[in-house]
Amino acid sequence: MEEIKRPKGTKDMLPQDDYKWNYVENTFKAVANTYAMREMRTPIFEYTELFLRGVGDTTDIVQKEMYTFNDKGNRSLTLKPEGTAPAVRAFIENRLFSEAQPTKLFYVTPCFRYENVQKGRLRQFHQCGIEMFGSKEPSIDGEVIAFAMEVLKKLGLKSLSLNINNLGCPNCRPNYNEALKKFLQENYDNLCPTCKERFEKNPMRILDCKERKCKEITKNAPQIIDYVCEECETHFEKVKEYLDILEIPYAIDPGIVRGLDYYTKTIFEILNDDFTVCGGGRYDKMIEELGGPNMPAIGFGMGIERMIMTLENEGFEIPKEAEIALYIGSMGDAAYKASFKFANELRSKGTKVEINHMGRSLKAEMKYANKIGARFTTILGDDELENKQIKLKRMRDGEIFSGSLLDIEKIIEIVK
Ligand code: ATP
Ligand code: MG
């Protein structure tokens, strides 16, 4: 029969690599715990309307990248392209805004974007993300960025740079939009068709266009950071102060606008050479725009595949999970059944063991035990069953230890 392949832009996460993403997720979750954050899980799909309104209908994500389909009830649904809009939807729908604030949450989620597939760019990828709702204080901006840096540092990433920018708020945006439109006016005809549409609706979006021609045109465009109001400027100064307190180095990059419409004030990116591993920022208007109260918010997303790739590029050896403590071989039917029961007892006491499920010969069993990296092996036969005495061979050096089948704790002690 003909083989069926996985869809373009997707990746199988194979068992031999499980320790890699577990390492990233576990590190992320452990750090989240020290910041007193709780986990949230939202559905894989949402009503399409959520992303049109939440992410913004002039963004690349909404205009080009969403997996949108009608279900059998003829509702338009979309596979989540990012985690923030769903988190905000759930925050509002479940009335979490009436609890004591701030709400600090994290998630690990797949995201789906119909992108041009290339190195580090998939159509299904995974994100670790956090959102903090309810605080407008610049200290929370500082905490969010510090948290991201801490996760990446704990993972073992080395050459990281943090870029920040100030995107202002709806008060400062109109002035800036006018200045930007004036600048872009003379090159209007050379903009890509999508950006021509953006010109009136949301000119700032043009700065994030990936088309070469548009990039060329916007190279010397006026920058939002020079047009922000006093409140936004003061906020940004304080965020920088908090970064200084923690001695987190940063650069101000007035060119970053990020790919989503919802950002206000602080935005940031963390890069490693060619790849952005983390992107985030403040989005003080989204909760209200999605039907909730007027409440500020800030968060980020970091790509799990990107983090793994970057760690490997840096030559970091991701720690493997614990090896198999004991391989239990057997000779004869009675001994095989005994090995089956023995394995069960050891496992229920938390010991990682393996037995023969392939009908292997004794010689092949030992070869296999070696291959899977078992620390100890033992072989059960009629004698062992009768005397209740077994020999445990340490694979590293061949040393033999004796154990009694009547004293499982002792055996665990030896193979641990
Ligand atoms: P980029 O500029 O690389 O397209 P983005 O601004 O679209 O990134 P975000 O939406 O902020 O990215 O997503 C946060 C993080 O998720 C990124 O920094 C990256 O690590 C990861 N990411 C985004 N898109 C992809 C993708 N298509 N494949 C793999 N990882 C991705
Ligand atoms: Mg993108």
Coordinates of C-alpha atoms and ligand atoms in Angstrom, one line a residue:
M1 CA 0.0 0.0 0.0
E2 CA 1.1 3.5 -0.6
E3 CA 2.5 5.4 2.4
I4 CA 0.7 8.5 3.6
K5 CA 3.0 11.4 4.6
R6 CA 2.4 14.1 7.2
P7 CA 1.1 17.5 6.0
K8 CA 3.6 20.1 4.8
G9 CA 5.0 22.3 7.5
T10 CA 4.2 19.8 10.3
K11 CA 6.7 17.8 12.4
D12 CA 6.4 14.5 14.2
M13 CA 7.7 14.7 17.7
L14 CA 9.3 11.3 18.0
P15 CA 9.8 9.3 21.2
Q16 CA 13.6 9.4 20.9
D17 CA 13.4 13.2 21.1
D18 CA 10.8 13.3 23.9
Y19 CA 13.4 14.5 26.5
K20 CA 14.0 17.6 24.4
W21 CA 10.6 19.2 24.5
N22 CA 10.0 17.9 28.0
Y23 CA 13.1 19.7 29.1
V24 CA 11.9 22.9 27.6
E25 CA 8.3 22.6 29.0
N26 CA 9.4 21.5 32.4
T27 CA 12.0 24.3 32.7
F28 CA 9.3 26.8 31.7
K29 CA 6.8 25.4 34.1
A30 CA 9.2 25.3 37.0
V31 CA 10.1 29.0 36.5
A32 CA 6.4 29.9 36.1
N33 CA 5.8 28.3 39.4
T34 CA 8.4 30.5 41.1
Y35 CA 6.5 33.5 39.7
A36 CA 3.2 32.2 41.2
M37 CA 1.6 31.6 37.8
R38 CA -1.2 29.2 37.1
E39 CA -1.8 27.2 33.9
M40 CA -4.6 27.7 31.5
R41 CA -5.7 25.5 28.6
T42 CA -8.1 26.7 25.9
P43 CA -9.6 24.9 22.9
I44 CA -7.5 24.2 19.8
F45 CA -10.2 26.1 17.7
E46 CA -12.2 29.2 18.3
Y47 CA -14.8 31.1 16.4
T48 CA -13.0 33.0 13.6
E49 CA -14.4 36.3 14.8
L50 CA -12.2 36.1 17.9
F51 CA -9.0 36.4 15.9
L52 CA -10.4 39.0 13.5
R53 CA -11.1 41.2 16.4
G54 CA -8.3 40.1 18.8
V55 CA -5.3 39.8 16.5
G56 CA -6.5 42.4 14.0
D57 CA -7.8 42.1 10.4
T58 CA -4.9 43.9 8.8
T59 CA -2.3 41.5 10.2
D60 CA -0.4 38.9 8.1
I61 CA -1.7 36.3 10.5
V62 CA -5.4 37.1 9.8
Q63 CA -5.0 38.0 6.2
K64 CA -2.8 35.2 5.0
E65 CA -2.0 32.6 7.7
M66 CA -5.2 31.3 9.4
Y67 CA -6.5 27.7 9.1
T68 CA -10.2 28.6 8.8
F69 CA -13.0 26.2 8.0
N70 CA -16.7 25.8 8.4
D71 CA -17.9 23.0 10.6
K72 CA -20.9 20.8 9.9
G73 CA -23.1 23.3 11.6
N74 CA -21.8 26.0 9.2
R75 CA -19.9 27.9 11.9
S76 CA -16.7 29.5 10.9
L77 CA -13.9 28.1 13.1
T78 CA -10.1 28.8 13.1
L79 CA -7.3 26.7 14.5
K80 CA -5.6 29.0 17.0
P81 CA -2.7 30.9 15.4
E82 CA -1.6 32.3 18.7
G83 CA -2.4 32.0 22.4
T84 CA -3.3 35.5 23.6
A85 CA -6.7 36.1 22.1
P86 CA -8.0 32.8 23.3
A87 CA -6.6 33.5 26.8
V88 CA -8.4 36.8 26.9
R89 CA -11.6 35.3 25.6
A90 CA -11.5 32.7 28.4
F91 CA -10.6 35.3 31.0
I92 CA -13.7 37.3 30.1
E93 CA -16.0 34.4 29.6
N94 CA -15.2 32.8 32.9
R95 CA -15.4 36.2 34.7
L96 CA -11.8 35.9 36.1
F97 CA -11.7 39.7 36.1
S98 CA -13.8 39.7 39.2
E99 CA -11.1 37.8 41.2
A100 CA -8.3 39.6 43.0
Q101 CA -5.8 40.9 40.4
P102 CA -3.3 40.5 38.8
T103 CA -4.2 37.2 37.0
K104 CA -1.0 35.5 36.1
L105 CA -1.3 32.6 33.8
F106 CA 0.8 30.4 31.5
Y107 CA 0.1 27.9 28.7
V108 CA 1.8 25.4 26.4
T109 CA -0.1 25.1 23.2
P110 CA 0.2 24.2 19.5
C111 CA -0.3 27.1 17.1
F112 CA -1.3 26.9 13.4
R113 CA -0.2 29.3 10.7
Y114 CA -0.2 28.9 7.0
E115 CA 3.3 30.2 6.4
N116 CA 6.0 29.7 3.9
V117 CA 7.8 26.7 5.3
Q118 CA 11.5 27.1 5.9
K119 CA 14.0 26.5 8.6
G120 CA 12.5 27.4 11.9
R121 CA 9.1 28.2 10.3
L122 CA 6.4 25.5 10.6
R123 CA 2.7 25.4 10.0
Q124 CA 2.1 23.7 13.3
F125 CA 4.5 24.8 16.0
H126 CA 4.3 25.0 19.8
Q127 CA 4.5 27.9 22.2
C128 CA 5.1 28.4 25.8
G129 CA 3.4 31.6 26.7
I130 CA 2.3 33.7 29.6
E131 CA -0.3 36.5 30.1
M132 CA -0.7 38.8 33.0
F133 CA -4.0 40.6 33.3
G134 CA -5.1 43.5 35.5
S135 CA -1.9 45.5 36.2
K136 CA -0.9 48.7 34.4
E137 CA 2.3 49.0 36.5
P138 CA 5.6 49.1 34.7
S139 CA 6.9 46.7 37.3
I140 CA 4.8 43.9 35.7
D141 CA 6.4 44.7 32.3
G142 CA 9.7 44.3 34.1
E143 CA 8.6 41.0 35.6
V144 CA 7.3 39.6 32.3
I145 CA 10.6 40.3 30.5
A146 CA 12.7 39.1 33.5
F147 CA 10.6 35.9 33.5
A148 CA 11.3 35.3 29.8
M149 CA 15.0 35.9 30.2
E150 CA 15.1 33.6 33.2
V151 CA 13.5 30.7 31.3
L152 CA 15.9 31.1 28.4
K153 CA 18.9 31.4 30.8
K154 CA 17.7 28.3 32.8
L155 CA 17.4 26.4 29.6
G156 CA 21.1 27.1 28.9
L157 CA 20.8 29.5 26.0
K158 CA 23.8 31.8 25.8
S159 CA 23.9 34.5 23.1
L160 CA 20.6 36.2 23.7
S161 CA 19.7 39.8 22.9
L162 CA 16.7 41.6 24.2
N163 CA 15.2 44.4 22.1
I164 CA 12.5 46.6 23.4
N165 CA 10.3 49.4 21.9
N166 CA 7.5 51.7 22.9
L167 CA 4.4 51.4 20.6
G168 CA 2.4 54.1 22.4
C169 CA -1.3 54.0 22.9
P170 CA -4.5 55.0 21.1
N171 CA -3.8 58.6 22.2
C172 CA -0.4 58.9 20.5
R173 CA -1.2 56.6 17.5
P174 CA -3.2 59.1 15.4
N175 CA -0.4 61.6 15.3
Y176 CA 2.0 59.0 14.3
N177 CA -0.2 57.5 11.7
E178 CA -0.5 60.8 10.0
A179 CA 3.3 61.3 10.0
L180 CA 3.8 57.8 8.6
K181 CA 1.2 58.2 5.9
K182 CA 2.8 61.4 4.8
F183 CA 6.1 59.6 4.6
L184 CA 4.7 56.7 2.7
Q185 CA 2.5 58.8 0.3
E186 CA 5.0 59.3 -2.5
N187 CA 5.8 55.5 -2.6
Y188 CA 2.2 54.4 -2.3
D189 CA 2.1 52.9 -5.8
N190 CA 5.1 50.7 -5.0
L191 CA 3.6 49.1 -1.9
C192 CA 2.3 45.5 -2.2
P193 CA -1.5 45.1 -2.6
T194 CA -1.9 44.1 1.0
C195 CA -0.1 47.2 2.2
K196 CA -2.1 49.4 -0.1
E197 CA -5.1 48.3 1.8
R198 CA -3.4 48.8 5.1
F199 CA -2.4 52.4 4.2
E200 CA -5.8 53.8 5.3
K201 CA -6.9 51.2 7.8
N202 CA -3.6 50.6 9.8
P203 CA -0.5 52.1 8.2
M204 CA 1.8 50.9 11.0
R205 CA 1.2 47.4 9.9
I206 CA 3.1 48.2 6.7
L207 CA 6.3 48.4 8.8
D208 CA 6.0 44.7 9.6
C209 CA 5.5 43.6 5.9
K210 CA 7.8 40.8 4.8
E211 CA 7.8 41.9 1.1
R212 CA 11.2 43.2 0.0
K213 CA 9.8 46.2 -1.8
C214 CA 7.8 47.3 1.3
K215 CA 10.8 46.8 3.5
E216 CA 12.9 49.0 1.3
I217 CA 10.2 51.8 1.3
T218 CA 9.8 51.8 5.1
K219 CA 13.5 51.7 5.8
N220 CA 13.7 55.4 6.9
A221 CA 10.1 55.8 8.0
P222 CA 9.4 57.9 11.1
Q223 CA 9.3 55.9 14.3
I224 CA 6.5 55.6 16.8
I225 CA 8.8 55.9 19.7
D226 CA 9.3 59.6 18.7
Y227 CA 5.6 60.3 18.8
V228 CA 4.5 58.8 22.1
C229 CA 2.5 60.8 24.6
E230 CA 3.9 61.7 28.0
E231 CA 2.2 58.9 29.8
C232 CA 3.6 56.3 27.5
E233 CA 7.0 57.8 27.6
T234 CA 7.0 57.8 31.5
H235 CA 5.8 54.2 31.5
F236 CA 8.7 53.2 29.2
E237 CA 11.3 55.0 31.3
K238 CA 10.1 53.1 34.3
V239 CA 10.2 49.7 32.5
K240 CA 13.8 50.4 31.6
E241 CA 14.5 51.2 35.3
Y242 CA 13.1 47.9 36.3
L243 CA 15.3 46.1 33.8
D244 CA 18.3 48.1 35.2
I245 CA 17.4 47.0 38.7
L246 CA 17.7 43.4 37.6
E247 CA 20.8 44.2 35.4
I248 CA 19.1 42.8 32.4
P249 CA 20.8 44.2 29.3
Y250 CA 18.6 45.5 26.5
A251 CA 18.7 47.5 23.3
I252 CA 16.0 49.9 22.1
D253 CA 15.0 48.9 18.6
P254 CA 12.6 51.6 17.3
G255 CA 12.0 49.5 14.2
I256 CA 10.1 46.6 15.8
V257 CA 6.4 46.7 15.7
R258 CA 5.6 43.0 15.9
G259 CA 3.1 41.0 13.9
L260 CA -0.1 41.5 15.9
D261 CA -2.3 44.6 16.0
Y262 CA -3.1 44.5 19.7
Y263 CA 0.1 45.8 21.2
T264 CA 0.4 49.1 23.1
K265 CA 3.3 50.6 25.0
T266 CA 6.1 48.1 25.8
I267 CA 6.9 45.4 23.2
F268 CA 9.9 43.2 23.1
E269 CA 11.7 40.4 21.3
I270 CA 14.4 38.1 22.4
L271 CA 16.7 36.9 19.6
N272 CA 19.5 34.5 19.2
D273 CA 21.5 35.3 16.0
D274 CA 19.1 34.7 13.2
F275 CA 16.0 33.6 15.1
T276 CA 13.5 35.2 17.4
V277 CA 12.8 32.8 20.2
C278 CA 10.4 35.0 22.2
G279 CA 8.1 37.9 21.4
G280 CA 5.6 39.8 23.5
G281 CA 4.3 43.0 24.8
R282 CA 1.5 45.0 26.5
Y283 CA -2.0 45.0 25.0
D284 CA -4.0 47.3 27.2
K285 CA -7.1 47.5 25.0
M286 CA -7.7 43.9 24.0
I287 CA -9.8 42.8 27.0
E288 CA -12.2 45.7 26.5
E289 CA -12.2 45.2 22.7
L290 CA -13.2 41.5 23.2
G291 CA -16.2 42.6 25.4
G292 CA -14.6 42.6 28.9
P293 CA -13.9 45.4 31.3
N294 CA -11.2 48.1 30.6
M295 CA -8.2 46.2 32.0
P296 CA -4.5 46.3 31.1
A297 CA -2.6 43.2 30.1
I298 CA 0.9 42.0 29.0
G299 CA 2.3 38.7 27.8
F300 CA 4.6 36.8 25.5
G301 CA 5.0 33.6 23.4
M302 CA 8.2 31.6 22.9
G303 CA 8.5 29.0 20.2
I304 CA 9.4 25.5 21.6
E305 CA 10.9 24.2 18.3
R306 CA 12.9 27.5 18.0
M307 CA 14.3 27.0 21.5
I308 CA 15.3 23.4 20.9
M309 CA 16.9 24.4 17.6
T310 CA 18.8 27.2 19.1
L311 CA 20.0 25.1 22.0
E312 CA 21.3 22.5 19.5
N313 CA 22.9 25.2 17.3
E314 CA 24.8 26.4 20.4
G315 CA 26.0 22.8 21.0
F316 CA 24.1 22.5 24.3
E317 CA 23.6 18.9 25.3
I318 CA 20.0 18.6 26.5
P319 CA 19.9 16.4 29.6
K320 CA 18.3 13.0 29.0
E321 CA 15.7 11.5 31.3
A322 CA 16.7 8.8 33.7
E323 CA 17.9 5.5 32.2
I324 CA 16.3 2.1 32.6
A325 CA 17.3 0.8 36.0
L326 CA 16.9 -2.9 35.4
Y327 CA 16.3 -5.3 32.5
I328 CA 14.6 -8.6 33.6
G329 CA 15.4 -11.5 31.3
S330 CA 14.0 -15.0 31.8
M331 CA 14.4 -18.7 30.8
G332 CA 11.3 -20.8 30.5
D333 CA 7.6 -20.2 30.7
A334 CA 7.3 -20.1 34.5
A335 CA 10.2 -17.7 34.8
Y336 CA 8.8 -15.5 32.1
K337 CA 5.5 -15.1 34.0
A338 CA 7.5 -14.4 37.2
S339 CA 9.5 -11.7 35.3
F340 CA 6.2 -10.2 34.2
K341 CA 5.0 -10.0 37.8
F342 CA 8.4 -8.9 39.2
A343 CA 8.5 -6.0 36.7
N344 CA 5.0 -5.0 37.8
E345 CA 6.0 -4.9 41.4
L346 CA 9.1 -2.8 40.7
R347 CA 7.2 -0.4 38.5
S348 CA 4.5 0.2 41.1
K349 CA 7.4 1.2 43.4
G350 CA 8.5 3.8 40.9
T351 CA 11.4 1.9 39.4
K352 CA 12.0 2.0 35.6
V353 CA 12.3 -1.6 34.3
E354 CA 11.8 -3.5 31.1
I355 CA 11.2 -7.2 30.2
N356 CA 11.2 -9.3 27.1
H357 CA 8.1 -8.7 24.9
M358 CA 9.7 -10.0 21.7
G359 CA 10.3 -13.6 22.4
R360 CA 14.1 -12.9 22.2
S361 CA 16.6 -15.6 22.9
L362 CA 18.7 -15.1 26.1
K363 CA 21.7 -13.8 24.0
A364 CA 19.6 -11.4 22.1
E365 CA 18.0 -10.2 25.3
M366 CA 21.4 -9.2 26.7
K367 CA 22.3 -7.4 23.5
Y368 CA 19.0 -5.6 23.7
A369 CA 19.4 -4.6 27.4
N370 CA 22.7 -3.1 26.4
K371 CA 21.2 -1.2 23.5
I372 CA 18.4 0.4 25.6
G373 CA 21.0 1.4 28.2
A374 CA 19.8 -0.6 31.1
R375 CA 21.9 0.0 34.2
F376 CA 21.5 -3.6 35.6
T377 CA 20.3 -6.9 34.1
T378 CA 19.0 -10.0 35.8
I379 CA 17.9 -13.4 34.5
L380 CA 15.1 -15.4 36.1
G381 CA 15.2 -19.2 35.7
D382 CA 13.9 -22.2 37.6
D383 CA 16.7 -22.0 40.2
E384 CA 16.0 -18.3 40.9
L385 CA 12.3 -19.0 41.4
E386 CA 13.0 -21.9 43.7
N387 CA 15.7 -20.2 45.9
K388 CA 14.2 -16.7 45.6
Q389 CA 17.8 -15.5 45.0
I390 CA 18.7 -13.5 41.9
K391 CA 21.9 -12.0 40.5
L392 CA 22.0 -8.4 39.4
K393 CA 24.7 -7.6 36.9
R394 CA 25.9 -4.0 36.7
M395 CA 26.3 -3.4 32.9
R396 CA 28.9 -0.6 33.3
D397 CA 31.6 -2.9 34.8
G398 CA 30.1 -6.4 35.0
E399 CA 30.0 -6.5 38.8
I400 CA 27.5 -8.9 40.3
F401 CA 25.2 -8.1 43.2
S402 CA 22.9 -10.6 45.0
G403 CA 19.3 -9.9 45.8
S404 CA 16.3 -11.7 47.2
L405 CA 13.0 -11.8 45.5
L406 CA 11.5 -11.6 49.0
D407 CA 13.2 -8.2 49.6
I408 CA 12.2 -5.9 46.7
E409 CA 13.2 -2.8 48.6
K410 CA 16.8 -4.1 48.7
I411 CA 16.8 -4.8 45.0
I412 CA 15.6 -1.3 44.3
E413 CA 18.3 0.1 46.5
I414 CA 20.9 -1.8 44.4
V415 CA 19.7 -0.8 40.9
K416 CA 18.9 2.8 41.8
Ligands
ATP1 P1 8.3 36.0 13.2 O1 8.7 37.4 13.2 O2 9.4 35.0 13.3 O3 7.3 35.5 12.2 P2 6.1 36.3 15.0 O4 6.2 37.7 15.4 O5 5.1 35.9 14.0 O6 7.5 35.8 14.6 P3 4.9 35.6 17.5 O7 3.5 35.5 16.9 O8 5.2 36.6 18.4 O9 6.0 35.4 16.3 O10 5.2 34.2 18.1 C1 6.1 34.0 19.2 C2 7.2 33.0 19.0 O11 6.7 31.8 18.4 C3 8.2 33.5 17.9 O12 9.2 34.3 18.6 C4 8.8 32.2 17.5 O13 9.7 31.7 18.4 C5 7.6 31.3 17.5 N1 7.0 31.1 16.1 C6 6.2 32.0 15.5 N2 5.9 31.6 14.3 C7 6.5 30.4 14.1 C8 6.5 29.4 13.1 N3 5.8 29.5 12.0 N4 7.2 28.2 13.3 C9 7.9 28.0 14.4 N5 7.9 28.9 15.4 C10 7.2 30.1 15.3
MG2 MG 5.2 35.5 11.9

